[in-house]
Amino acid sequence: KASIMTSIIHHLIIDYGLSVENFYLNISKLYNKILLEFPSEDDPMVKLLIRKKNEYIIWDWDKTHKPVCLKYFDIINKFDVSKTRFMLYLEKK
């Protein structure tokens, strides 16, 4: 029960309106281990999706995503992929 999730979180949450809580809750029901790519608020695609949505959207790892993620997962490792994206190795609690 493992997954590699790249280039999807910002589309599900920003583009399709899935709540941060529902995202982490539901992936914790599906997978025990996840390699998750997270694009920062400075990422060009995140900026484009927020601009396209034309709504006030808070997109921040430390303030918004991390506290929710930690309810369901332990962060085993974190490493940068680029200046605007990082990967997280998550294990279900």
Short mmCIF file of C-alpha atoms in Angstrom, two decimals:
data_model
loop_
_atom_site.label_atom_id
_atom_site.label_comp_id
_atom_site.label_asym_id
_atom_site.label_seq_id
_atom_site.Cartn_x
_atom_site.Cartn_y
_atom_site.Cartn_z
CA LYS A 1 0.00 0.00 0.00
CA ALA A 2 2.41 2.63 -1.25
CA SER A 3 2.11 5.48 -3.70
CA ILE A 4 4.20 8.03 -5.54
CA MET A 5 2.21 11.25 -5.81
CA THR A 6 3.89 13.82 -8.03
CA SER A 7 2.36 16.84 -9.73
CA ILE A 8 -1.10 16.24 -8.30
CA ILE A 9 -1.66 17.78 -4.84
CA HIS A 10 -2.01 21.37 -6.09
CA HIS A 11 -4.46 20.29 -8.79
CA LEU A 12 -6.67 18.39 -6.34
CA ILE A 13 -6.71 21.10 -3.69
CA ILE A 14 -6.50 24.35 -5.68
CA ASP A 15 -8.09 23.38 -8.99
CA TYR A 16 -10.76 20.96 -7.75
CA GLY A 17 -11.35 22.46 -4.31
CA LEU A 18 -10.60 19.40 -2.20
CA SER A 19 -9.94 20.47 1.39
CA VAL A 20 -6.49 19.96 2.85
CA GLU A 21 -8.01 17.88 5.66
CA ASN A 22 -9.84 15.59 3.24
CA PHE A 23 -6.75 15.16 1.09
CA TYR A 24 -4.54 13.85 3.90
CA LEU A 25 -7.33 11.89 5.60
CA ASN A 26 -8.25 10.03 2.43
CA ILE A 27 -4.73 9.28 1.26
CA SER A 28 -4.06 7.89 4.75
CA LYS A 29 -6.96 5.49 4.19
CA LEU A 30 -5.49 4.35 0.89
CA TYR A 31 -1.75 4.17 1.52
CA ASN A 32 0.70 3.33 4.30
CA LYS A 33 3.71 4.92 2.58
CA ILE A 34 3.73 7.87 0.23
CA LEU A 35 6.34 9.80 -1.68
CA LEU A 36 4.59 13.17 -2.03
CA GLU A 37 5.82 16.08 -4.11
CA PHE A 38 4.81 19.46 -2.68
CA PRO A 39 5.10 22.64 -4.78
CA SER A 40 5.60 25.85 -2.81
CA GLU A 41 3.56 29.03 -3.18
CA ASP A 42 6.36 30.32 -5.46
CA ASP A 43 5.95 27.47 -7.92
CA PRO A 44 4.79 28.72 -11.37
CA MET A 45 1.99 26.12 -11.61
CA VAL A 46 0.68 26.95 -8.13
CA LYS A 47 0.66 30.65 -9.04
CA LEU A 48 -1.17 29.89 -12.29
CA LEU A 49 -3.81 27.71 -10.61
CA ILE A 50 -4.48 30.28 -7.88
CA ARG A 51 -4.71 33.09 -10.43
CA LYS A 52 -7.03 30.97 -12.60
CA LYS A 53 -9.22 30.11 -9.60
CA ASN A 54 -9.51 33.82 -8.75
CA GLU A 55 -10.07 33.07 -5.05
CA TYR A 56 -8.07 33.76 -1.92
CA ILE A 57 -6.17 30.52 -1.37
CA ILE A 58 -3.59 29.99 1.34
CA TRP A 59 -0.95 27.62 0.01
CA ASP A 60 1.71 27.11 2.62
CA TRP A 61 3.40 23.94 3.82
CA ASP A 62 4.35 25.00 7.36
CA LYS A 63 1.15 26.81 8.30
CA THR A 64 -1.54 24.93 6.41
CA HIS A 65 -0.45 21.52 5.15
CA LYS A 66 2.12 20.27 7.65
CA PRO A 67 -0.14 20.42 10.75
CA VAL A 68 -2.85 18.44 8.94
CA CYS A 69 -0.38 16.00 7.38
CA LEU A 70 1.11 15.26 10.81
CA LYS A 71 -2.29 14.14 12.11
CA TYR A 72 -2.17 11.17 9.74
CA PHE A 73 1.49 10.67 8.80
CA ASP A 74 5.01 10.76 10.16
CA ILE A 75 7.45 12.63 7.96
CA ILE A 76 10.36 10.26 7.48
CA ASN A 77 12.36 12.35 5.06
CA LYS A 78 12.16 15.63 3.18
CA PHE A 79 14.37 16.72 0.31
CA ASP A 80 14.37 19.47 -2.29
CA VAL A 81 13.63 18.66 -5.90
CA SER A 82 13.94 22.22 -7.18
CA LYS A 83 13.80 25.78 -5.86
CA THR A 84 9.99 25.56 -5.67
CA ARG A 85 9.27 21.87 -4.99
CA PHE A 86 10.22 19.31 -2.38
CA MET A 87 9.50 15.65 -1.77
CA LEU A 88 8.23 14.11 1.43
CA TYR A 89 8.48 10.48 2.40
CA LEU A 90 5.42 9.86 4.59
CA GLU A 91 4.46 6.84 6.67
CA LYS A 92 0.98 6.40 8.05
CA LYS A 93 0.70 6.68 11.84
#
